[in-house]
mmCIF file of C-alpha atoms in Angstrom:
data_model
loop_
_atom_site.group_PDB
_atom_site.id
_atom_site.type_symbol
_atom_site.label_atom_id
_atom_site.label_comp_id
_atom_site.label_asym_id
_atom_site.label_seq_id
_atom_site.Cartn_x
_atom_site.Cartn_y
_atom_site.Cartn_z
ATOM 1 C CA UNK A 108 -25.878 -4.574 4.219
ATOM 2 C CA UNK A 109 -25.437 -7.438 1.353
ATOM 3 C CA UNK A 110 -24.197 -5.027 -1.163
ATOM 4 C CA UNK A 111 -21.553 -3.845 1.550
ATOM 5 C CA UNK A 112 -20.642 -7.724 2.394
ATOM 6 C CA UNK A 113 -20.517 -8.813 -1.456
ATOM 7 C CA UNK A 114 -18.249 -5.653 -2.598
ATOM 8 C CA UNK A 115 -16.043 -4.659 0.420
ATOM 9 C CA UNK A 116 -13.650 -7.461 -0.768
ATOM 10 C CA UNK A 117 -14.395 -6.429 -4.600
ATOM 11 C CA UNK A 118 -13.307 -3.204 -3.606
ATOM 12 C CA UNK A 119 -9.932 -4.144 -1.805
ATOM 13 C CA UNK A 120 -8.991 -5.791 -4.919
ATOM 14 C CA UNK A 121 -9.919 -2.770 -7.499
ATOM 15 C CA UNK A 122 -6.956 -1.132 -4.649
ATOM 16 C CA UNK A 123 -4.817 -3.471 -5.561
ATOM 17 C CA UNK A 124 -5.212 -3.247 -9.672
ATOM 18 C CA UNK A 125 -4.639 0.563 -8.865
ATOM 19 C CA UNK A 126 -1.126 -0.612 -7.388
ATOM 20 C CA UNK A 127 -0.966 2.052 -11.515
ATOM 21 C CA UNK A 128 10.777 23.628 -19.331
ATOM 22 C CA UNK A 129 10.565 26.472 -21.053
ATOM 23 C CA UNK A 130 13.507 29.110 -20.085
ATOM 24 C CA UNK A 131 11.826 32.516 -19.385
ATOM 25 C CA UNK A 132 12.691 35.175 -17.383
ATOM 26 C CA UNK A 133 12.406 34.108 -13.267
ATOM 27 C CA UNK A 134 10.777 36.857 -11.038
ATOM 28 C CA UNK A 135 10.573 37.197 -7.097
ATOM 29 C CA UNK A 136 9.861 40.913 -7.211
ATOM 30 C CA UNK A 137 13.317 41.475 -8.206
ATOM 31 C CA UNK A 138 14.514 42.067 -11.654
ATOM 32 C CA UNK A 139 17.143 39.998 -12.645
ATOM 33 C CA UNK A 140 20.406 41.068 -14.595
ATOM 34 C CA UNK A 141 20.624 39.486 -18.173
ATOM 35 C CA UNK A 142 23.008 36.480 -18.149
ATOM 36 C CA UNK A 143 24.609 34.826 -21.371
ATOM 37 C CA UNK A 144 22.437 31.398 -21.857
ATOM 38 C CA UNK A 145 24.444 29.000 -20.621
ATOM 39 C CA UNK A 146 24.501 30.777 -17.268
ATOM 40 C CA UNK A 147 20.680 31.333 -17.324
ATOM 41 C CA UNK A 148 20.209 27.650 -18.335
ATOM 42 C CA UNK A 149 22.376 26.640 -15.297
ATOM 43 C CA UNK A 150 20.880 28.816 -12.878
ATOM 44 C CA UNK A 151 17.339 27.622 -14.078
ATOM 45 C CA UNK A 152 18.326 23.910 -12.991
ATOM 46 C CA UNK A 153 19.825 25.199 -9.804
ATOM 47 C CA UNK A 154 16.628 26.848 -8.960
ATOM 48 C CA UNK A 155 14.679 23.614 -10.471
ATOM 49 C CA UNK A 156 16.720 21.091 -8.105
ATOM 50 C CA UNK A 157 16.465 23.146 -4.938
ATOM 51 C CA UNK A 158 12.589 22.958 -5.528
ATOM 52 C CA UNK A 159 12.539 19.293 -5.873
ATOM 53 C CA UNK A 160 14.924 19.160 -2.685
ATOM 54 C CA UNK A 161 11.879 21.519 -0.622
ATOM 55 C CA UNK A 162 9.652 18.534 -1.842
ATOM 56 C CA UNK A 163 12.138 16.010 -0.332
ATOM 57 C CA UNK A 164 12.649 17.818 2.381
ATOM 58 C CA UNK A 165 8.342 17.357 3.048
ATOM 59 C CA UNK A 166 8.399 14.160 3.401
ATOM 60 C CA UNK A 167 7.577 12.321 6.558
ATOM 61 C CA UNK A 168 9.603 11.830 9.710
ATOM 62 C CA UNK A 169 7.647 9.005 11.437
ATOM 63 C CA UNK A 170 8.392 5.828 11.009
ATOM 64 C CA UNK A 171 4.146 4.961 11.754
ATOM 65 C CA UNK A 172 1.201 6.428 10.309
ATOM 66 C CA UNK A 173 -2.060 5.240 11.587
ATOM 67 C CA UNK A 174 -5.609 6.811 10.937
ATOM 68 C CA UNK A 175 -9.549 5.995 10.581
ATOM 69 C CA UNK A 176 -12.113 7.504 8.519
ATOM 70 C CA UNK A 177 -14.311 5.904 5.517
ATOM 71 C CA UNK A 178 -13.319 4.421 2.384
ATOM 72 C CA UNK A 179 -15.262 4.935 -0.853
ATOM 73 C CA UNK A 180 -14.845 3.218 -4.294
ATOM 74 C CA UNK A 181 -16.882 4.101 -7.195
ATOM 75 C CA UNK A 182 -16.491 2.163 -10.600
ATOM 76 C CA UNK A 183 -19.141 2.263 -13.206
ATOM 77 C CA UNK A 184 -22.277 2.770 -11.576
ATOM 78 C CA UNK A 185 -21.443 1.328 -8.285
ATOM 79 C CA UNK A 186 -20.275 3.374 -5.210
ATOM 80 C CA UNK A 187 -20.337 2.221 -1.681
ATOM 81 C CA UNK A 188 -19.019 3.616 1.531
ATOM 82 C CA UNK A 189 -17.393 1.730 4.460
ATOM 83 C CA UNK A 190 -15.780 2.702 7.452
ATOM 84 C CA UNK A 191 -11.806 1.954 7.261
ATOM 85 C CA UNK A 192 -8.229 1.920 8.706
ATOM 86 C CA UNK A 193 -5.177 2.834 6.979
ATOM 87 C CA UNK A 194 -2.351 1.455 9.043
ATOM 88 C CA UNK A 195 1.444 2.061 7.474
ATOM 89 C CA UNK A 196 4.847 1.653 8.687
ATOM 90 C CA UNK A 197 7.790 2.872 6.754
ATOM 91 C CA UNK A 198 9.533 0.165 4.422
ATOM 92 C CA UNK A 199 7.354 -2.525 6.255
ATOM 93 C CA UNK A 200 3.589 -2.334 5.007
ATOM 94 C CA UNK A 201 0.759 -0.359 3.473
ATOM 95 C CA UNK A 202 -2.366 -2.162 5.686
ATOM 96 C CA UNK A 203 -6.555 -0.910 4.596
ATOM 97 C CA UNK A 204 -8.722 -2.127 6.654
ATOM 98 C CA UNK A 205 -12.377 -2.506 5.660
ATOM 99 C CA UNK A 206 -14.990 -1.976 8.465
ATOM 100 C CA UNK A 207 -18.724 -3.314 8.721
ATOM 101 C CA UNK A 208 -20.850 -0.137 9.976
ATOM 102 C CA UNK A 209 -21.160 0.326 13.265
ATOM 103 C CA UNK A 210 -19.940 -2.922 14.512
ATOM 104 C CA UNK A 211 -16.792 -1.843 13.281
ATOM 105 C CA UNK A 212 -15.372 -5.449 12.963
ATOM 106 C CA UNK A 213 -13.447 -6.107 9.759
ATOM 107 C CA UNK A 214 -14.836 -7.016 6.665
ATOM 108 C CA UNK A 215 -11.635 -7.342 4.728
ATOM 109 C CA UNK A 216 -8.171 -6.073 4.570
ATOM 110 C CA UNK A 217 -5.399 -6.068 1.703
ATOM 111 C CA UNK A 218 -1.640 -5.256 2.834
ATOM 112 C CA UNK A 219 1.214 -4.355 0.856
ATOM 113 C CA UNK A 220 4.735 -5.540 1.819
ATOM 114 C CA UNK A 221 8.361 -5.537 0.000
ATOM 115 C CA UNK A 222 8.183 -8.911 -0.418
ATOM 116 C CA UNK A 223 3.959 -10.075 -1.521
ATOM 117 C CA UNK A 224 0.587 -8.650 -1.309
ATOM 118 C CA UNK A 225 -1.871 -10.448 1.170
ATOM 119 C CA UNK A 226 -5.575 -9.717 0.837
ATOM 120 C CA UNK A 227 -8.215 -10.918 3.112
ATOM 121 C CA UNK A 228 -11.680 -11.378 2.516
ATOM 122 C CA UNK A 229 -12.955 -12.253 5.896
ATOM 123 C CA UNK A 230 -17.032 -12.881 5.183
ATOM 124 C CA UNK A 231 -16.161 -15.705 2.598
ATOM 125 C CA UNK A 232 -13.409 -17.204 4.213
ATOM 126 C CA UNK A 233 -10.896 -16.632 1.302
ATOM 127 C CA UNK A 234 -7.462 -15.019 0.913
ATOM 128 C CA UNK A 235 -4.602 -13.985 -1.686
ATOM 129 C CA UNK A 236 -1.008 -14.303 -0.921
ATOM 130 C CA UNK A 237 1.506 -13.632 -3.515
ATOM 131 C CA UNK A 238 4.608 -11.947 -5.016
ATOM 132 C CA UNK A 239 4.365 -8.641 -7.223
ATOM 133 C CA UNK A 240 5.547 -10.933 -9.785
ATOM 134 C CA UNK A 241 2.758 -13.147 -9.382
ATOM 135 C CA UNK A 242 0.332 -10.419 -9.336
ATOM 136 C CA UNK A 243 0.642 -10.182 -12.869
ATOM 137 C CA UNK A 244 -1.714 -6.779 -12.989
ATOM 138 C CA UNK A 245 1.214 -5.316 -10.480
ATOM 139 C CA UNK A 246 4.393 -6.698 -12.646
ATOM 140 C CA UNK A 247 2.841 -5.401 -16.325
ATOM 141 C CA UNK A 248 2.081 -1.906 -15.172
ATOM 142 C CA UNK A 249 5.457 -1.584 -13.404
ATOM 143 C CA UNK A 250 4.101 -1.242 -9.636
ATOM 144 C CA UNK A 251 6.381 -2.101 -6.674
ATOM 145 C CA UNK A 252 5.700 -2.296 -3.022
ATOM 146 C CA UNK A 253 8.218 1.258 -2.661
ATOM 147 C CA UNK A 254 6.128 2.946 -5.516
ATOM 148 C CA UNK A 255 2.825 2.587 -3.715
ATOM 149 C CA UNK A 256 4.329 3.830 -0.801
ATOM 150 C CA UNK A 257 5.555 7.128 -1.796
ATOM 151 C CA UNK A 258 1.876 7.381 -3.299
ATOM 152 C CA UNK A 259 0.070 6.651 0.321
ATOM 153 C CA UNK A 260 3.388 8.665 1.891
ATOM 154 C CA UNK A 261 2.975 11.647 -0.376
ATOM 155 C CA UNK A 262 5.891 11.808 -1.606
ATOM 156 C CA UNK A 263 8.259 11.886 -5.091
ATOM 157 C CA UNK A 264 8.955 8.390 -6.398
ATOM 158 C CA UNK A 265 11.580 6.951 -9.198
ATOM 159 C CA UNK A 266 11.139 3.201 -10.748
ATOM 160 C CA UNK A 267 13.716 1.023 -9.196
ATOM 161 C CA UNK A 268 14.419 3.496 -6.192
ATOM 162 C CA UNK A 269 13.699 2.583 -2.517
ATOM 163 C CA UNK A 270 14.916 5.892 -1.459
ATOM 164 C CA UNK A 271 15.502 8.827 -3.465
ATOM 165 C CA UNK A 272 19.281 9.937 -3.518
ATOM 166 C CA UNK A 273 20.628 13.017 -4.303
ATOM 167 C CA UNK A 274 21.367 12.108 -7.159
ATOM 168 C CA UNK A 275 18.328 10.700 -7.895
ATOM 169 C CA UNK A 276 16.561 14.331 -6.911
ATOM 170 C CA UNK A 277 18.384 15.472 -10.323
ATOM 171 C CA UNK A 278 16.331 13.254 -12.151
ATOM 172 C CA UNK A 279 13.271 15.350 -11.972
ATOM 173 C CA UNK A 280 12.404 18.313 -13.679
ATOM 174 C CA UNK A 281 10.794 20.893 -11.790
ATOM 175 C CA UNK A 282 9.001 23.571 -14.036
ATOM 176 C CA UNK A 283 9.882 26.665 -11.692
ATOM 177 C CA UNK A 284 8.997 29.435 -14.485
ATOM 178 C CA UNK A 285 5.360 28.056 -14.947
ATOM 179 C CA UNK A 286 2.565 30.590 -13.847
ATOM 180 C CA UNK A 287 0.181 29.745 -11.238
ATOM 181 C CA UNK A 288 0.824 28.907 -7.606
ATOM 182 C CA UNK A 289 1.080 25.422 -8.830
ATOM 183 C CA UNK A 290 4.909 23.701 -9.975
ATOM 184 C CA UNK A 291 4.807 21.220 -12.716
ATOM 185 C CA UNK A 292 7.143 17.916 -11.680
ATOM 186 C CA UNK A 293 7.841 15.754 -14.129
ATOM 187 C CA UNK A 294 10.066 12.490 -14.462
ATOM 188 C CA UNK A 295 10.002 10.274 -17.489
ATOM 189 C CA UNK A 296 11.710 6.658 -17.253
ATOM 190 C CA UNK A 297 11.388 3.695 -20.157
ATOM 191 C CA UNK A 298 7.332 3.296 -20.326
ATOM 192 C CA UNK A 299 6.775 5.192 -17.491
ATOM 193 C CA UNK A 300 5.898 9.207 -16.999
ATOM 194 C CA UNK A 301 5.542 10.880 -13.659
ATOM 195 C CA UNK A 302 4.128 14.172 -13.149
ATOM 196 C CA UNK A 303 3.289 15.864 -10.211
ATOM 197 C CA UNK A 304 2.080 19.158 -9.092
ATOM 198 C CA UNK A 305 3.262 20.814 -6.478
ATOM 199 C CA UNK A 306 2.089 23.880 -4.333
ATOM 200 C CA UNK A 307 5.260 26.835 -4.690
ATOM 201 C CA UNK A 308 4.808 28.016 -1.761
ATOM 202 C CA UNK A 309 4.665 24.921 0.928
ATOM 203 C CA UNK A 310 6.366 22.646 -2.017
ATOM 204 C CA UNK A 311 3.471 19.674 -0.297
ATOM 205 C CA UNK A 312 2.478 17.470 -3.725
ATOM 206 C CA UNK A 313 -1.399 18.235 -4.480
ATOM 207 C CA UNK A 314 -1.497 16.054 -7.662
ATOM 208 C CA UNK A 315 0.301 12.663 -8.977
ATOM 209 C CA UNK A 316 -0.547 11.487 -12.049
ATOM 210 C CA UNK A 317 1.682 8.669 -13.660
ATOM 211 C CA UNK A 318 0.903 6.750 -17.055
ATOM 212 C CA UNK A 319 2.417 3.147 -17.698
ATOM 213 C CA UNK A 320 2.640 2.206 -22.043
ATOM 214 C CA UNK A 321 2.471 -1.642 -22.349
ATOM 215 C CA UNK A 322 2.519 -3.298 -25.843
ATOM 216 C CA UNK A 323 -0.009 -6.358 -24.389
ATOM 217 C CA UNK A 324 -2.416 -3.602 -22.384
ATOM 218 C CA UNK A 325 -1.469 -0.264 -24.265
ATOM 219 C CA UNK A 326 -1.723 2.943 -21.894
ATOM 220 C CA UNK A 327 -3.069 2.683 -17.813
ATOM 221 C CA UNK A 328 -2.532 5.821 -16.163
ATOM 222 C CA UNK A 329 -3.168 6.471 -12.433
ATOM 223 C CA UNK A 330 -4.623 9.908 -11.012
ATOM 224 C CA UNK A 331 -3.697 10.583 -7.428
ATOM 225 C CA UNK A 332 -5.196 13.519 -5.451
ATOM 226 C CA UNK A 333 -4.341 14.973 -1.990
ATOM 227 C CA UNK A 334 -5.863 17.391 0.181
ATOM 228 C CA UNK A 335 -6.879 18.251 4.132
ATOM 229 C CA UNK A 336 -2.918 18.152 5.478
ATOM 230 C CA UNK A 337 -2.636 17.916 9.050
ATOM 231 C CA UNK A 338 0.334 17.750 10.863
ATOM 232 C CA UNK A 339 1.867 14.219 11.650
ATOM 233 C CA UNK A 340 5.339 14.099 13.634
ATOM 234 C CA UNK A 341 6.745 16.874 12.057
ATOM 235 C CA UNK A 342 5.503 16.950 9.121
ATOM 236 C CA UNK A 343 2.069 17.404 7.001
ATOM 237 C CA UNK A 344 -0.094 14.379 5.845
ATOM 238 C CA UNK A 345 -2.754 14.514 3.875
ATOM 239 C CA UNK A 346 -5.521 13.079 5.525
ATOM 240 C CA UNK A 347 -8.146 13.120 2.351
ATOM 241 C CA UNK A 348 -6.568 10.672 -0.650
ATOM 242 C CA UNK A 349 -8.462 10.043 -4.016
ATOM 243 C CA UNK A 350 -7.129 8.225 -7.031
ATOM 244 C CA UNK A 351 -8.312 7.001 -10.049
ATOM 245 C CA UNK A 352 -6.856 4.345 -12.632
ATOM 246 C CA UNK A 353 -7.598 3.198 -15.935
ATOM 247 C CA UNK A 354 -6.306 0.032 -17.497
ATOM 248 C CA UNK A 355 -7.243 -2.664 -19.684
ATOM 249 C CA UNK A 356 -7.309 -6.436 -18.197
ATOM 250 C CA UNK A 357 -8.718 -9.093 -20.374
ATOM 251 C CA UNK A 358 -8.557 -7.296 -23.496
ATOM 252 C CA UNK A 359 -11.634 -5.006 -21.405
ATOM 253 C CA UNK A 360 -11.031 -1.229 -20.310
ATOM 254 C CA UNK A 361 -11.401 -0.878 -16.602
ATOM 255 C CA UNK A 362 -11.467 2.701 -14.390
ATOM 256 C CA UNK A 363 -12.785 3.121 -10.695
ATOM 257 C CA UNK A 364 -11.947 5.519 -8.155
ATOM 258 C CA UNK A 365 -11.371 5.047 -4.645
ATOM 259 C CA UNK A 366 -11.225 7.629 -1.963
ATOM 260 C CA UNK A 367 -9.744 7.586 1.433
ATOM 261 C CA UNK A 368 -11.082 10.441 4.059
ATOM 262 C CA UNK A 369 -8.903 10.042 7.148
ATOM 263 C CA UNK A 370 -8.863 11.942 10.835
ATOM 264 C CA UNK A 371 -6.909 11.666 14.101
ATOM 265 C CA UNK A 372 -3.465 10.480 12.677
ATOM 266 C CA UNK A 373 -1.444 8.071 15.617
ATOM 267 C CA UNK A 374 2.247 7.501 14.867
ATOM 268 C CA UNK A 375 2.153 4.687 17.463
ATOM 269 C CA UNK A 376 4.661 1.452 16.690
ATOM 270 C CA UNK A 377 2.527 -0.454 18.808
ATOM 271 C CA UNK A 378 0.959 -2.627 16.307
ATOM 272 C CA UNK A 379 2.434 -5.809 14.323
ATOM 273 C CA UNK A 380 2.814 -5.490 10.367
ATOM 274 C CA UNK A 381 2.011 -8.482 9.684
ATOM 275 C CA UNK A 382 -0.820 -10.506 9.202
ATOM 276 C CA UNK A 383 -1.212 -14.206 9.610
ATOM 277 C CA UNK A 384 -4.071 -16.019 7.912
ATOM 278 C CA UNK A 385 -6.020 -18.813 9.481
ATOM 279 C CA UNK A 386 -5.788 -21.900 8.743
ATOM 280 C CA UNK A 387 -9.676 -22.288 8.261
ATOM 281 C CA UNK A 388 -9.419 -19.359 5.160
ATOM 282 C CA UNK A 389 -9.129 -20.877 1.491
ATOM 283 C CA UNK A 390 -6.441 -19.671 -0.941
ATOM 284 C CA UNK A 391 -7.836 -17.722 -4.336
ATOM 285 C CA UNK A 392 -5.697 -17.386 -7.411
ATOM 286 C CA UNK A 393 -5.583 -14.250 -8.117
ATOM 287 C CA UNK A 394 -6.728 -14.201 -11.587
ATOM 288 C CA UNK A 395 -10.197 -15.775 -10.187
ATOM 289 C CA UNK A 396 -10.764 -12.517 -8.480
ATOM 290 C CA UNK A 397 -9.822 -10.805 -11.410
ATOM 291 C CA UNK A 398 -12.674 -13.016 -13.236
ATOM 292 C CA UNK A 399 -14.837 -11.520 -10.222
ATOM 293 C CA UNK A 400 -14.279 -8.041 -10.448
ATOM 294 C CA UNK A 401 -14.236 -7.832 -14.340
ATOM 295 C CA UNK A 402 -18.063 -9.366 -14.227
ATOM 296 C CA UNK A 403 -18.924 -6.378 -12.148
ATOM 297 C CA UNK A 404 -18.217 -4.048 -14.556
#
């Protein structure tokens, strides 16, 4: 029980430091007439944007996602395990709840918004409040509030981009001539490189892995897994999320994993995004529970 109380809030922050075409010949079973190149070419990006437009086309309907399960980070030798909530609504907030056993009452919680991440650490009394560009770790790897929700959402994602446009669909690059039941997605932009891979058949994202190059903290890259899709609205969730990060923070290379195993998906509005703190909780800079987590490691 005192290793869950003295890392549950350790392990809401390490979430919040991991807010990190070849032209061949295309077969269906039907042979193909030879084209001259600049027709194949073309018809080889048609084919390549209507793929990335099935991927679109996957993404969620509901406005609400709510679900419970357990949430597990590992990092070094560490692991624990700890009953949680994952509570988002659509352009409003990413919410994780972190449950004591049994009791069930919360231990901590972080939540994402457009405008500041809040992160609660109920057994000591202490809170962060601040703006991505105060979160320093969040502003030098390039991570937004709409970013980290079209991780958690399962969806494509483009730096700057609340939505994706059509025209912003043309961006990517989807490998349709690769072999495998897997397509490779990929979308480069300045320091950052997306890739994705994507099931041909259902066009649902298995994979997301996305690498951020930083002259002051070189290369973090984030590894984002997805499996166990269920049906939510009218779409599929995936209802078993792992990802893994490494980055260096005070000149020090950090990695952990965290995994989130959901079940029984709600899309139910009734429940307010947004938290307010007591007045009994004391504020923490951020960078002291930085200093905290770092010390772990």
């Amino acid at each position: 029980m005192k290793k869950i109380l003295r890392y549950a809030p350790i392990a809401m922050a390490m979430l919040l430091m991991a807010s990190c075409a070849s032209k061949k010949t295309i077969t269906d079973g039907t042979k193909l007439p030879s084209l001259p190149h600049a027709q194949t070419e073309k018809s080889t990006e048609k084919q390549s944007l209507q793929f990335v437009q099935r991927i679109a086309d996957n993404n969620a309907t509901t406005a609400n996602i709510l679900a419970s399960g357990d949430f597990t980070l590992k990092t070094g030798s560490k692991e624990i395990t700890v009953p949680a909530k994952l509570s988002m609504r659509k352009d409003e907030c990413i919410r994780i709840q972190l449950l004591m056993p049994i009791l069930r009452s919360e231990l901590a919680r972080i939540e994402f918004t457009p405008d500041y991440v809040l992160l609660i650490d109920r057994y000591h009394k202490e809170y962060i409040k601040a703006s991505y560009s105060e979160v320093s770790f969040l502003a030098n790897n390039g991570i937004s509030f709409y970013s980290l929700q079209s991780l958690f959402w399962n969806q494509l994602t483009a730096p700057g981009a609340k939505h994706l446009s059509a025209a912003d669909l043309k961006k990517f690059a989807a490998d349709i001539t690769a072999a495998g039941s897997r397509v490779p997605v990929s979308l480069s932009s300045g320091n950052m490189t997306f890739k994705w891979s994507v099931d041909a058949a259902t066009a649902l994202i298995k994979n997301a892995d996305i690498s951020y190059r930083s002259a002051a903290h070189g290369t973090s890259s984030l590894a984002w897994s997805y499996d166990d899709f269920k049906t939510v609205g009218a779409k599929k969730f995936p209802m078993t999320q792992q990802f893994g990060f490494n980055t260096n923070y005070g000149g020090k290379n950090h990695a952990a994993q965290v995994t989130l195993q959901m079940s029984a998906p709600k899309t139910s509005a009734d429940w307010d995004a947004k938290t307010e703190v007591s007045s009994k909780y004391r504020k923490v800079e951020v960078d002291e529970l930085l200093r905290k987590i770092t010390s772990l490691q």
